[in-house]
XYZ file of C-alpha atoms in Angstrom:
608
model
C -85.292 26.431 211.455
C -84.735 25.641 215.138
C -82.907 22.378 215.825
C -83.512 19.995 218.699
C -81.694 21.388 221.741
C -80.685 17.887 222.836
C -79.210 17.046 219.433
C -77.388 20.379 219.289
C -76.099 19.929 222.846
C -74.739 16.486 221.990
C -73.024 17.866 218.891
C -71.503 20.925 220.589
C -70.129 18.732 223.380
C -67.687 17.317 220.812
C -66.703 20.676 219.288
C -63.930 22.917 220.610
C -64.113 25.496 222.191
C -67.765 24.910 223.147
C -66.824 21.666 224.902
C -64.948 23.761 227.491
C -68.177 25.448 228.695
C -69.932 24.345 231.882
C -72.702 21.894 231.003
C -75.491 24.246 232.113
C -74.176 27.115 229.957
C -73.654 24.780 227.021
C -77.275 23.636 227.322
C -78.442 27.272 227.342
C -76.308 28.011 224.286
C -77.729 24.989 222.440
C -81.226 26.396 222.907
C -80.197 29.728 221.327
C -78.789 28.268 218.127
C -80.608 28.325 214.787
C -80.148 25.856 211.953
C -79.671 26.560 208.245
C -79.641 23.979 205.468
C -77.855 24.990 202.250
C -77.716 23.304 198.863
C -74.504 22.412 197.036
C -73.195 25.514 195.268
C -75.310 27.913 197.334
C -73.584 31.100 198.518
C -73.876 31.415 202.292
C -72.610 34.994 202.322
C -70.567 37.361 200.169
C -67.603 39.431 201.329
C -68.810 42.781 202.641
C -72.316 41.592 203.537
C -73.652 41.786 207.119
C -73.177 38.433 208.805
C -76.114 36.352 210.014
C -73.866 35.128 212.837
C -71.131 32.606 213.514
C -71.537 29.424 211.490
C -70.633 25.899 212.613
C -70.633 23.112 210.040
C -72.692 20.207 211.377
C -72.545 18.200 208.152
C -71.309 18.710 204.615
C -68.467 20.880 203.320
C -68.103 24.647 202.940
C -65.452 26.444 200.864
C -64.246 29.916 201.883
C -62.746 32.403 199.406
C -60.887 35.686 199.863
C -61.871 38.917 198.093
C -59.833 37.952 194.988
C -61.713 34.659 194.613
C -58.807 32.535 195.880
C -59.955 29.566 197.979
C -58.427 29.752 201.466
C -60.355 27.066 203.367
C -62.213 23.805 202.840
C -64.274 23.298 205.999
C -65.988 20.155 207.219
C -68.041 19.113 210.264
C -67.187 20.903 213.546
C -65.379 23.787 211.811
C -66.545 27.368 212.493
C -66.408 30.328 210.124
C -67.423 33.990 210.068
C -65.570 34.962 213.255
C -63.228 37.432 211.517
C -66.104 39.636 210.417
C -67.988 39.331 213.707
C -64.909 40.370 215.678
C -64.482 43.456 213.493
C -67.473 45.323 212.030
C -70.048 42.557 211.685
C -69.517 42.285 207.930
C -68.082 39.253 206.159
C -64.370 39.452 205.389
C -64.635 36.476 203.011
C -67.132 34.680 200.772
C -68.502 31.290 201.861
C -70.089 28.779 199.509
C -71.438 25.263 200.128
C -69.302 22.710 198.289
C -71.874 20.017 199.100
C -75.299 20.040 200.679
C -74.589 21.222 204.230
C -76.304 21.681 207.565
C -75.108 24.723 209.502
C -75.658 25.877 213.069
C -75.841 29.657 213.433
C -74.994 31.674 216.575
C -76.541 35.137 216.338
C -73.996 38.007 216.551
C -75.157 39.047 220.014
C -74.932 35.448 221.262
C -71.409 35.118 219.852
C -70.273 38.404 221.406
C -71.703 37.489 224.809
C -69.972 34.119 224.607
C -66.567 35.652 223.866
C -67.012 38.344 226.521
C -67.944 35.880 229.260
C -65.392 33.143 228.499
C -61.713 33.979 228.059
C -60.873 30.565 226.575
C -63.538 30.953 223.895
C -62.430 34.509 223.094
C -58.788 33.495 222.749
C -59.718 30.562 220.539
C -61.494 32.816 218.066
C -58.907 35.576 218.352
C -56.198 33.091 217.350
C -58.355 31.815 214.491
C -59.133 35.307 213.251
C -55.479 36.332 213.453
C -54.326 33.227 211.626
C -56.967 33.311 208.898
C -55.326 35.908 206.622
C -52.079 33.938 206.687
C -53.725 30.802 205.350
C -52.923 32.131 201.913
C -49.209 32.606 201.326
C -48.725 35.749 199.230
C -46.060 35.205 196.588
C -45.247 38.916 196.289
C -44.217 39.219 199.962
C -42.271 35.956 200.178
C -38.523 36.124 200.696
C -36.605 34.801 197.692
C -34.782 32.321 199.931
C -38.125 30.553 200.396
C -38.774 30.426 196.643
C -35.389 29.527 195.206
C -33.994 26.110 194.374
C -30.677 25.692 196.159
C -27.586 24.139 194.625
C -28.453 24.856 190.965
C -26.690 22.773 188.308
C -23.665 24.662 187.022
C -20.780 24.374 184.565
C -17.450 26.109 183.997
C -17.095 28.624 181.120
C -14.799 26.255 179.201
C -17.270 23.346 179.289
C -18.436 22.315 175.816
C -21.916 22.734 174.375
C -22.196 18.946 174.192
C -21.349 18.590 177.889
C -23.817 21.321 178.835
C -26.635 19.760 176.794
C -25.932 16.408 178.460
C -26.210 17.977 181.915
C -29.537 19.602 181.027
C -30.868 16.281 179.788
C -29.587 14.223 182.709
C -30.895 16.631 185.365
C -34.070 17.576 183.473
C -33.399 21.312 183.837
C -33.948 24.184 181.422
C -30.895 26.219 182.377
C -27.353 25.980 183.689
C -25.482 28.573 185.735
C -21.975 29.264 184.481
C -19.511 29.756 187.338
C -15.840 30.288 187.952
C -15.226 28.849 191.372
C -18.421 29.907 193.159
C -18.780 33.196 191.278
C -21.579 33.534 188.754
C -20.346 34.652 185.302
C -23.203 33.675 183.013
C -26.343 31.634 182.400
C -27.161 29.142 179.644
C -30.796 28.281 178.874
C -32.408 25.838 176.446
C -33.402 28.925 174.463
C -29.727 29.898 174.122
C -28.867 26.401 172.907
C -31.639 26.516 170.308
C -31.230 30.086 169.086
C -27.483 30.604 169.392
C -26.077 27.145 168.801
C -28.385 24.810 166.898
C -29.834 27.514 164.625
C -26.327 28.683 163.694
C -24.929 25.170 163.285
C -22.267 25.517 165.985
C -20.078 22.538 166.825
C -20.755 20.491 169.949
C -17.217 21.380 171.038
C -18.063 25.091 171.220
C -17.305 26.408 174.725
C -20.253 27.516 176.816
C -18.701 30.961 177.235
C -19.426 31.646 173.558
C -23.150 30.884 173.853
C -24.156 31.899 177.379
C -25.705 35.191 178.476
C -22.799 36.852 180.340
C -23.268 38.841 183.550
C -26.930 37.866 184.011
C -29.219 39.884 186.241
C -29.376 38.369 189.736
C -31.105 38.992 193.058
C -30.145 38.294 196.669
C -31.908 35.780 198.963
C -33.302 38.741 200.940
C -35.239 40.062 197.928
C -39.006 39.577 197.721
C -41.144 37.552 195.380
C -42.411 40.815 193.886
C -38.829 41.622 192.860
C -38.650 38.299 191.006
C -41.974 38.861 189.266
C -41.087 42.413 188.223
C -37.643 41.405 186.945
C -39.005 38.498 184.907
C -41.745 40.629 183.356
C -39.570 43.645 182.651
C -36.558 41.706 181.309
C -38.598 38.921 179.679
C -36.622 36.184 181.373
C -37.749 32.905 182.907
C -34.663 32.071 184.984
C -33.233 34.309 187.690
C -29.980 33.416 189.527
C -29.726 34.228 193.235
C -26.351 35.387 194.511
C -24.888 36.495 197.813
C -21.744 38.597 197.567
C -21.306 37.413 193.986
C -21.479 33.767 195.069
C -24.161 31.630 193.424
C -26.586 30.249 196.066
C -29.737 29.391 194.110
C -32.050 30.034 191.188
C -35.734 30.889 190.731
C -37.619 29.843 187.604
C -41.132 30.470 186.360
C -41.854 26.838 187.236
C -40.894 27.542 190.866
C -43.320 30.467 190.992
C -46.148 28.431 189.476
C -45.517 25.564 191.897
C -45.500 27.946 194.870
C -48.811 29.520 193.909
C -50.402 26.129 193.266
C -49.735 24.625 196.715
C -52.264 25.379 199.462
C -53.892 23.229 202.111
C -57.361 24.002 200.718
C -56.339 22.934 197.219
C -54.759 19.716 198.456
C -57.833 18.848 200.536
C -60.099 19.558 197.576
C -58.051 17.244 195.373
C -57.996 14.515 198.030
C -61.790 14.655 198.269
C -61.936 13.702 194.571
C -59.035 11.215 194.516
C -60.011 7.813 193.024
C -57.524 5.710 195.002
C -54.618 5.688 197.464
C -52.028 6.190 194.709
C -53.728 9.428 193.677
C -53.858 10.563 197.302
C -50.129 9.845 197.594
C -49.396 12.139 194.644
C -51.268 14.909 196.458
C -49.755 14.371 199.918
C -46.293 14.440 198.307
C -46.808 18.226 198.261
C -46.958 18.447 202.069
C -43.223 19.193 202.555
C -43.457 22.072 200.060
C -46.596 23.334 201.766
C -44.905 23.167 205.165
C -41.879 25.125 203.905
C -44.190 27.675 202.299
C -46.293 28.141 205.435
C -43.219 28.550 207.640
C -41.675 31.033 205.212
C -44.911 33.051 205.322
C -44.410 33.548 209.064
C -47.196 31.256 210.298
C -46.904 30.058 213.881
C -46.425 26.381 214.592
C -50.009 25.786 215.750
C -51.331 27.129 212.422
C -48.908 25.088 210.309
C -49.492 21.822 212.166
C -53.277 22.321 212.112
C -53.267 22.798 208.331
C -50.945 19.826 207.796
C -53.120 17.658 210.059
C -56.258 18.749 208.184
C -54.761 17.095 205.100
C -54.229 13.817 206.973
C -57.811 13.988 208.230
C -59.088 14.529 204.690
C -56.991 11.619 203.377
C -58.375 9.360 206.109
C -61.977 10.321 205.411
C -61.501 9.816 201.666
C -60.058 6.354 202.246
C -62.981 5.502 204.522
C -65.384 6.520 201.751
C -63.454 4.493 199.177
C -63.441 1.509 201.542
C -67.218 1.683 201.948
C -67.648 2.005 198.172
C -65.641 -1.171 197.800
C -67.002 -3.189 200.720
C -70.571 -1.915 200.869
C -72.380 -0.281 203.771
C -71.031 -1.150 207.245
C -73.079 -3.742 209.142
C -73.178 -1.496 212.241
C -72.144 2.122 212.937
C -68.432 2.743 213.509
C -66.081 5.616 214.308
C -62.482 6.000 213.110
C -60.333 7.932 215.586
C -56.772 9.210 215.426
C -54.377 9.434 218.339
C -50.775 10.596 218.596
C -49.798 13.768 216.724
C -52.772 13.518 214.360
C -55.132 13.262 217.308
C -53.550 16.372 218.850
C -53.562 18.161 215.457
C -49.785 18.549 215.662
C -48.522 16.770 212.552
C -45.438 18.100 210.785
C -43.530 16.902 207.722
C -42.657 13.636 209.519
C -45.608 11.519 210.660
C -46.610 7.916 211.113
C -50.169 6.739 211.737
C -51.856 5.974 215.067
C -55.533 5.091 214.880
C -58.313 2.855 216.146
C -61.932 1.882 215.501
C -64.901 2.184 217.851
C -67.757 -0.105 216.846
C -71.371 0.034 217.916
C -72.225 -2.254 220.822
C -74.566 -3.982 218.361
C -71.502 -5.425 216.605
C -71.333 -9.225 216.502
C -68.237 -11.417 215.967
C -69.172 -12.078 212.343
C -69.060 -8.318 211.634
C -65.336 -8.128 212.354
C -64.416 -9.463 208.909
C -65.908 -6.314 207.341
C -64.137 -3.938 209.719
C -60.833 -5.828 209.446
C -60.965 -5.284 205.660
C -61.955 -1.643 206.110
C -59.097 -1.060 208.571
C -56.570 -2.744 206.270
C -57.762 -0.724 203.271
C -57.496 2.596 205.107
C -54.229 1.818 206.918
C -52.575 0.540 203.728
C -53.809 3.620 201.903
C -52.391 5.938 204.566
C -49.060 4.138 204.353
C -49.069 4.598 200.569
C -49.806 8.286 201.113
C -46.730 8.684 203.336
C -48.245 8.110 206.783
C -46.172 5.048 207.588
C -47.414 2.140 209.654
C -47.075 2.595 213.414
C -44.013 0.591 214.564
C -45.949 -0.388 217.707
C -48.989 -1.466 215.628
C -51.207 1.079 217.370
C -53.621 0.887 214.441
C -57.154 -0.228 213.684
C -55.689 -3.216 211.817
C -54.772 -4.709 215.212
C -57.865 -6.536 216.565
C -57.301 -5.120 220.056
C -57.780 -1.585 218.733
C -60.904 -2.465 216.729
C -63.600 -3.139 219.324
C -67.160 -2.227 220.404
C -67.554 0.806 222.671
C -68.241 -1.365 225.723
C -64.816 -3.002 225.294
C -63.130 0.395 224.981
C -64.887 1.501 228.152
C -63.495 -1.591 229.908
C -60.007 -0.823 228.546
C -59.983 2.620 230.144
C -61.456 1.363 233.410
C -58.793 -1.348 233.584
C -55.923 1.035 232.866
C -57.137 3.417 235.565
C -57.732 0.663 238.128
C -54.393 -1.070 237.520
C -51.841 1.429 236.225
C -48.946 -0.914 235.376
C -46.266 0.279 232.888
C -48.149 -1.100 229.869
C -51.375 0.554 231.007
C -49.553 3.871 231.421
C -48.109 3.673 227.911
C -51.434 2.745 226.321
C -53.374 5.350 228.265
C -50.905 8.086 227.284
C -51.649 7.351 223.639
C -55.387 6.859 223.943
C -55.998 10.061 225.921
C -55.172 11.916 222.687
C -58.069 10.358 220.742
C -59.937 12.544 218.243
C -62.828 11.433 215.995
C -62.034 11.578 212.263
C -64.782 9.788 210.355
C -67.949 7.832 211.093
C -70.566 8.090 213.832
C -69.210 10.546 216.410
C -71.991 9.616 218.803
C -70.026 6.450 219.639
C -67.428 8.600 221.399
C -69.813 11.114 222.951
C -69.609 11.041 226.728
C -66.763 8.537 226.928
C -64.051 11.200 227.093
C -65.674 13.050 230.005
C -66.495 9.796 231.763
C -62.870 8.689 231.490
C -61.515 12.059 232.631
C -63.751 11.983 235.699
C -62.563 8.485 236.624
C -58.921 9.397 236.000
C -58.984 12.556 238.085
C -60.592 10.648 240.962
C -57.718 8.135 241.103
C -54.607 9.872 242.464
C -52.547 6.674 242.191
C -53.287 6.427 238.478
C -52.460 10.117 237.941
C -49.222 9.636 239.878
C -48.179 6.703 237.707
C -49.085 8.630 234.560
C -47.035 11.584 235.790
C -44.014 9.333 236.411
C -44.391 7.908 232.911
C -44.586 11.412 231.455
C -41.230 12.321 233.029
C -39.342 9.686 231.035
C -38.803 12.101 228.166
C -36.455 14.833 229.344
C -35.080 17.991 227.719
C -31.509 17.629 226.393
C -29.588 19.539 229.060
C -26.117 18.547 230.243
C -24.723 18.740 233.769
C -23.037 22.079 233.163
C -26.015 23.733 231.536
C -25.029 22.941 227.956
C -26.872 20.775 225.432
C -26.805 17.005 225.831
C -26.605 16.027 222.170
C -26.863 12.532 220.706
C -23.556 10.750 221.386
C -23.219 8.374 218.444
C -24.749 7.169 215.214
C -26.191 8.982 212.241
C -27.321 11.971 214.320
C -24.258 12.348 216.527
C -23.897 15.854 218.042
C -27.489 16.730 217.160
C -30.653 17.375 219.195
C -33.869 15.414 218.739
C -36.398 18.250 218.732
C -39.274 15.780 218.819
C -38.490 13.224 221.548
C -36.509 15.629 223.738
C -38.248 18.842 222.677
C -41.982 18.796 221.974
C -42.818 15.339 223.399
C -41.926 16.233 227.033
C -44.253 19.232 226.755
C -47.014 17.156 225.155
C -46.660 14.723 228.065
C -46.997 17.573 230.566
C -50.056 18.908 228.763
C -51.718 15.497 228.920
C -51.161 15.206 232.683
C -52.570 18.702 233.221
C -55.657 17.675 231.234
C -56.108 14.575 233.391
C -55.692 16.478 236.653
C -58.094 19.231 235.594
C -60.563 17.017 233.684
C -59.902 19.204 230.639
C -61.330 18.064 227.298
C -58.736 19.843 225.137
C -56.526 17.498 223.085
C -54.099 19.890 221.396
C -50.991 20.483 223.558
C -51.036 24.259 223.330
C -54.765 24.365 224.082
C -54.183 22.078 227.085
C -51.555 24.397 228.554
C -53.806 27.440 228.079
C -56.808 25.645 229.609
C -54.732 24.281 232.505
C -53.482 27.769 233.327
C -56.999 29.215 233.243
C -58.329 26.356 235.393
C -55.596 26.822 238.012
C -54.006 23.422 237.367
C -50.795 25.310 236.566
C -49.750 28.639 238.082
C -50.087 31.695 235.821
C -46.311 32.194 235.722
C -45.580 28.507 235.139
C -48.208 28.239 232.410
C -46.975 31.399 230.697
C -43.343 30.232 230.769
C -44.205 26.742 229.515
C -46.315 28.154 226.700
C -43.452 30.413 225.606
C -41.005 27.497 225.788
C -43.299 25.284 223.744
C -43.814 27.956 221.095
C -40.067 28.489 220.741
C -39.194 24.775 220.496
C -42.102 23.904 218.173
C -41.426 26.885 215.904
C -37.722 26.017 215.768
C -38.537 22.409 214.876
C -40.714 23.521 211.968
C -38.134 26.063 210.806
C -35.544 23.269 210.757
C -37.870 21.019 208.747
C -38.619 23.823 206.293
C -34.876 24.413 205.827
C -34.388 20.700 205.138
C -37.092 20.807 202.468
C -35.602 23.887 200.812
C -32.202 22.181 200.762
C -33.667 19.198 198.935
C -33.703 16.839 201.928
C -36.471 14.928 203.639
C -37.595 16.800 206.758
C -36.546 15.300 210.080
C -36.406 16.236 213.767
C -32.633 16.297 214.247
C -30.864 19.657 214.461
C -27.254 20.537 215.237
C -26.996 23.307 217.874
C -24.060 24.673 215.880
C -26.527 25.684 213.143
C -28.010 28.281 215.503
C -26.678 31.700 216.429
C -25.398 32.264 219.967
C -28.600 34.148 220.831
C -30.800 31.357 219.435
C -28.861 28.730 221.390
C -29.308 30.779 224.553
C -33.077 31.059 224.045
C -33.380 27.355 223.264
C -31.418 26.448 226.377
C -33.691 28.681 228.462
C -36.742 26.956 226.960
C -35.375 23.523 227.886
C -34.708 24.788 231.435
C -38.362 25.843 231.712
C -39.501 22.367 230.635
C -37.201 20.712 233.148
C -38.442 23.064 235.876
C -42.067 22.223 235.108
C -41.234 18.510 235.112
C -39.600 18.912 238.527
C -42.660 20.755 239.826
C -44.909 17.955 238.572
C -42.698 15.297 240.137
C -42.634 17.155 243.473
C -46.413 17.698 243.547
C -47.100 13.986 243.085
C -44.419 13.025 245.607
C -46.214 15.243 248.146
C -49.605 13.761 247.232
C -48.331 10.212 247.648
């Protein structure tokens, strides 16, 4: 079936990386695309089969499975799939099945290859996706034990009594205790030991643990692999495995830990969210995000893969809440579009995120319709807060009437900010230039982004003010080249890897997008596109990209470590926790950011 070229063109204009193509080439591409409608449960292709082409989901949901039948992706509108096989031998590397009735656009293999050969940005987009795809599933057997183990296991001394040990197990809801002398592991006591060696034999509650425990238990080091744990448990028929380093107890791995690790995946969480009956159920699912983040980082995924998968979960939660809101309130009186801004808009969410969102309403909306959309916004925003995406402190949410308006009002907002770039306008524009549609009628946003970029780029005064605003967040470098850490308070002597690390780079990326009229929203994609478009020099773009990757990866590694240590993830890291080499690299990365900020400041000083 051949779709309408105009309809396909409109759709592709909102899909990355096709939105980066010149309009004439995009129109030509739209005319070459076929359309395929699939029923719920229908297999689109099997692993090993020749591929019909590259698929783009226009509507509905598609699940992708690896060769073992494990689900690795849950794809919705605007997602592509099939590129791994096309970039190799033309045969499918996975199996794709429609989870719901779906409408797919299909680019023939020769069209896809020509597209990637002619456009570097498109080729790199799919190369990154193809490289990241195998890592979407974290393989338990190749995981380091330090990523699997529970740190700080509950322990007792050998002379502790059976009664005391049983009380500890009950109070901490654990099935084993490590027996230590000082920090050295000497034995292990499990609920099985208590039952079989104590209760069954009628031992007194005053019996010392040393008389019941398993002495000299088998242990592994944190550097061992998950396969070592699995093999040891199967061969020795044990369910608890202490982890030691130089004889010192540092953690423990249980069968429960292994089951929990295998159960957590972004695809599974999204699938469960899609069926959740209410916000409380969604919250139980999103509570797994910290574990997922730690697992993804431990598997060696780069920051842009981890944050994309984490953001996909927030998107799914938002769309589910929108559906639940409509079920409760009835059909909307006019079309609407829910958009995210901030880190969700840029697809850069980590284990610490608040919510930033807004509503675009059809220009047919009348004042009496606002009651419906106010209730819808409150339902969704409250639900997101319940699910762990806390309310925006600045009330940059659809619950605020100002951010819940017809498209014509939004168009006036952007025109006003560009025409009169006062400090408030700069702040608001910096947030709203990161808008990304999440749920609803995407046609309400079509064209507005390009229109706004054109107007922004044509106003050098506005760009200059935006650039000055972007330079307010600076990397934490002291006068003598050292780190300028936080001076007082809870995070004294630490670095804020968000506000002084990734945010300055996100600000730079946004300015590059404005200067080059680039439609990319993700920070990394903006830097790549700006370099290719000549907005940034090749050397400057390459250095900034490397600096961003290092800082963003380090931030996620820190958050993953916090999760594994039983803490809530945050953005504050002590430089002393890094090796001398790591501190040197981080300092160099901050110097690059400061250099690029100086270059931006100088270029706008010259222009003015």
